Coordinates of C-alpha atoms in Angstrom, one line a residue:
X1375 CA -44.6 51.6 -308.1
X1376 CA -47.5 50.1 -306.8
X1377 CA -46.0 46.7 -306.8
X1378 CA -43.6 47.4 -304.5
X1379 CA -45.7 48.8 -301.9
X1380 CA -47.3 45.3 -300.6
X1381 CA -43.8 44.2 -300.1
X1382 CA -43.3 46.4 -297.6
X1383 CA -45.0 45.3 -294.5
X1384 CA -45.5 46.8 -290.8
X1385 CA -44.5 43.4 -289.1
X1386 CA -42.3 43.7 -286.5
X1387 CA -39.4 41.5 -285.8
X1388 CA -39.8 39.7 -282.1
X1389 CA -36.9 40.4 -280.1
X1390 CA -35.8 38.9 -276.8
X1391 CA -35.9 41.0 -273.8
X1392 CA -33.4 43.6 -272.7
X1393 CA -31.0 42.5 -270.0
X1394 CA -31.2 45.4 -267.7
X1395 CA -29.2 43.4 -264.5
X1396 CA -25.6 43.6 -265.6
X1397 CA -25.3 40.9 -262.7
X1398 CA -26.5 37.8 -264.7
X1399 CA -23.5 38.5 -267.6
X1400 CA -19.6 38.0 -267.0
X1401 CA -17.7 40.8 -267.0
X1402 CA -15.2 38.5 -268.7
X1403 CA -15.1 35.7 -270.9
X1404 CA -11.8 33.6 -271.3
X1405 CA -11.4 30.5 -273.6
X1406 CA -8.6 28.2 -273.1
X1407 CA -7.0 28.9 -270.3
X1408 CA -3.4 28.5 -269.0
X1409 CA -2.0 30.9 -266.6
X1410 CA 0.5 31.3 -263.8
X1411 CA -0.8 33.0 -260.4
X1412 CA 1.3 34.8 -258.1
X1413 CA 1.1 36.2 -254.4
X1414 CA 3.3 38.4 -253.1
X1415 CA 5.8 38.2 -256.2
X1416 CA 6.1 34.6 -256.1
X1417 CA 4.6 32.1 -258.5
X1418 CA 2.2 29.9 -256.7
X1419 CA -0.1 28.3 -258.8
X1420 CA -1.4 26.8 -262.2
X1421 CA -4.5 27.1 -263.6
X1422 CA -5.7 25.3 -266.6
X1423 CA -9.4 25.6 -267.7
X1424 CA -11.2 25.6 -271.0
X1425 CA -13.3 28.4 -269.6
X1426 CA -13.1 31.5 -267.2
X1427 CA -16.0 33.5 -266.2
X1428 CA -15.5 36.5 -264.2
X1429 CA -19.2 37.8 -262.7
X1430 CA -17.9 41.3 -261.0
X1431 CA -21.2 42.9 -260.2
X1432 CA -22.6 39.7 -258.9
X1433 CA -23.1 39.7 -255.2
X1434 CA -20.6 38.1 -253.8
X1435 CA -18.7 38.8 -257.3
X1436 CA -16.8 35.3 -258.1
X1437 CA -15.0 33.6 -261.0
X1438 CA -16.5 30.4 -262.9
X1439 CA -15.1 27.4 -264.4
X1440 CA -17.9 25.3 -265.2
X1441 CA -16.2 23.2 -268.2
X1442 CA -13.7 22.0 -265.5
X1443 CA -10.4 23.3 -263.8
X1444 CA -6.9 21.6 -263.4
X1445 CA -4.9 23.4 -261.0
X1446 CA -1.2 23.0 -259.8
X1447 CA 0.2 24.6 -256.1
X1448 CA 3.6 25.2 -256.0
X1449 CA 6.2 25.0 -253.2
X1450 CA 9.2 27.7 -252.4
X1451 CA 11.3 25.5 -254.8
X1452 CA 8.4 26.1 -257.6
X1453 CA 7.7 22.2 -257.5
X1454 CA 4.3 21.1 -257.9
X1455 CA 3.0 20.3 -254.1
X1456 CA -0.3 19.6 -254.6
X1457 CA -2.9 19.2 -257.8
X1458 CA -6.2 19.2 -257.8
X1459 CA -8.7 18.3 -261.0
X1460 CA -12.6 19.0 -261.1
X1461 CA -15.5 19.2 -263.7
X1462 CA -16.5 22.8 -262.3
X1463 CA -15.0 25.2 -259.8
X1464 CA -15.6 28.8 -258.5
X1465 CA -13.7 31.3 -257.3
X1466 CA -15.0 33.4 -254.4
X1467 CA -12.1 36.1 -254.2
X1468 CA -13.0 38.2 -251.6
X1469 CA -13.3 35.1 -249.2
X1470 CA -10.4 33.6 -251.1
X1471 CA -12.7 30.7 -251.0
X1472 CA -12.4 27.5 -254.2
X1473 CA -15.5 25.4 -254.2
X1474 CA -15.0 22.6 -256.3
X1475 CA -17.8 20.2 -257.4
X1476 CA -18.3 17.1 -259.9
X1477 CA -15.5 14.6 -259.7
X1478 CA -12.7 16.2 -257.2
X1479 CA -9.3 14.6 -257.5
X1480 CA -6.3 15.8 -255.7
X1481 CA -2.9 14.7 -254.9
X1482 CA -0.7 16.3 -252.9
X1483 CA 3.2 16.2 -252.7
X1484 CA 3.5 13.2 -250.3
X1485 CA 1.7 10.9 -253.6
X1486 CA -2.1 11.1 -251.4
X1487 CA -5.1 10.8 -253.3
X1488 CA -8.6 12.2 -252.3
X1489 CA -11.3 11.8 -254.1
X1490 CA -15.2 13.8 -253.4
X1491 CA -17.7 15.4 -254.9
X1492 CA -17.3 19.1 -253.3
X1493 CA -14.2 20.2 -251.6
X1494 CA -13.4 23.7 -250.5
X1495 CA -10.1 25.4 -250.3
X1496 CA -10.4 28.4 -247.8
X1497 CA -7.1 30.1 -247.9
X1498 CA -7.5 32.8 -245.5
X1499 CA -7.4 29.7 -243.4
X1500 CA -5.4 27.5 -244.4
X1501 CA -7.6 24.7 -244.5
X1502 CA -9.4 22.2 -246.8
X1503 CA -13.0 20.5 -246.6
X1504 CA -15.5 18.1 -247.3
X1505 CA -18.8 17.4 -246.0
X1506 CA -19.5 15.0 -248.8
X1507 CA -18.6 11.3 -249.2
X1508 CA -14.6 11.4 -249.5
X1509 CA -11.9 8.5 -250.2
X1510 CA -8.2 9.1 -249.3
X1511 CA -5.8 6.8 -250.4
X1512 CA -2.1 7.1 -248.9
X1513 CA 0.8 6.2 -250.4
X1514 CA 1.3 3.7 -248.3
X1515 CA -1.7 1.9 -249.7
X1516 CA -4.2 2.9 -246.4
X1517 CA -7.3 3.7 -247.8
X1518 CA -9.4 5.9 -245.3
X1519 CA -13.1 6.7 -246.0
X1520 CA -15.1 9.8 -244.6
X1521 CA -18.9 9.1 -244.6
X1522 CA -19.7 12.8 -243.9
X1523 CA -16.5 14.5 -245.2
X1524 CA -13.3 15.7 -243.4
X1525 CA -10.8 18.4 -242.9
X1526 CA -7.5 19.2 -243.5
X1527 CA -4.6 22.0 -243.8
X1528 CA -3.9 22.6 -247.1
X1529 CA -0.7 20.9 -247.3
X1530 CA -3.0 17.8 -246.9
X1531 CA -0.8 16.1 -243.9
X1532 CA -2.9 16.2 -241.0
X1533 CA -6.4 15.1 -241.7
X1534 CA -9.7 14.7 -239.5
X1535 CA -11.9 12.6 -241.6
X1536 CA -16.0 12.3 -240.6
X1537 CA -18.0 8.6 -239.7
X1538 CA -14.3 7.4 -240.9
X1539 CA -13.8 3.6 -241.8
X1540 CA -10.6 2.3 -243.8
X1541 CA -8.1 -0.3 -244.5
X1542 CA -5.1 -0.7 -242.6
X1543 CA -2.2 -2.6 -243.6
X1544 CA 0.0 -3.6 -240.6
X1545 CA 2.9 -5.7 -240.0
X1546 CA 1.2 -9.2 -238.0
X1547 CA 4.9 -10.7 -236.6
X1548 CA 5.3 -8.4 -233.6
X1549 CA 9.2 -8.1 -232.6
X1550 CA 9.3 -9.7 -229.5
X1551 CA 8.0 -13.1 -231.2
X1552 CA 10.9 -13.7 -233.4
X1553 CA 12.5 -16.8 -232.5
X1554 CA 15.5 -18.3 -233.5
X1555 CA 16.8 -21.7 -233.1
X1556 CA 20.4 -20.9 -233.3
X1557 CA 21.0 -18.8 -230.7
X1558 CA 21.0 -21.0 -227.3

């Protein structure tokens, strides 16, 4: 009996501190994700992410995809109209605000490329923005740079693109130089 007294010792296990702010946990945790989103009824989008944090009680509450996003728009005809692909997004849904950061890629249904390192979808109104170094690449091969950014609807076809350079290709025989040494 005595023996197994000293075994028995008051030392206390350390434990790590009790999380009393539900804020700095998600209120949901979803691994490999691939789900449709609709508005209204209607399919819209695409959303493809290895993981989906939901943080309700933060202030503003907003989803997390900080292993990356791919997301797919679609049009009234439920073809893809625009994609976009970044190594961590977030989800402000009472603004109905995307923030994407890390290596942005998008391409819309016209075939145009942009390329950035944050880009932000508000669509409450309608529009799309940078105010980071951004590339566009149409598919006619013009390549437009935005030092500082640009802007856009979300439909990506009327841009306004910040400290802009770019490459143009243009046609250098204008019309009215043709000649032609068989007509006389």
């Amino acid at each position: 009996m005595l023996l197994l007294f000293p075994s028995c010792s008051s030392k206390k296990e350390k434990l790590g501190e009790a999380i009393l702010e539900r804020d700095s946990l998600p209120g949901m945790r979803t691994l490999g994700v691939n789900t449709l989103v609709s508005d209204s009824g209607i399919t819209r989008y695409r959303v493809k992410a290895e993981e989906w944090l939901i943080f309700d009680k933060k202030n503003p509450p907003y989803w997390a995809f900080e292993k990356g996003i791919y997301l797919e728009k679609f049009d009234s005809l439920y073809r893809v109209s625009a994609n976009i692909k970044a190594d961590t997004a977030y989800y402000y849904e009472r603004e109905k605000l995307w923030e994407l950061r890390g290596h942005v890629k998008i391409q819309n249904l016209q075939g145009d490329k942009i390329t950035t390192s944050l880009f932000f979808w508000n669509q409450n109104t309608q529009k799309i923005y940078s105010n980071k170094h951004t590339v566009i690449e149409q598919i006619d091969k013009t390549r437009l740079v935005g030092q500082n950014g640009f802007e856009s609807n979300q439909e990506m076809t009327q841009y306004t693109i910040y400290d802009n350079e770019g490459i143009f290709f243009i046609d250098d025989t204008p019309n009215d130089s043709i000649k032609s040494d068989s007509i006389k």
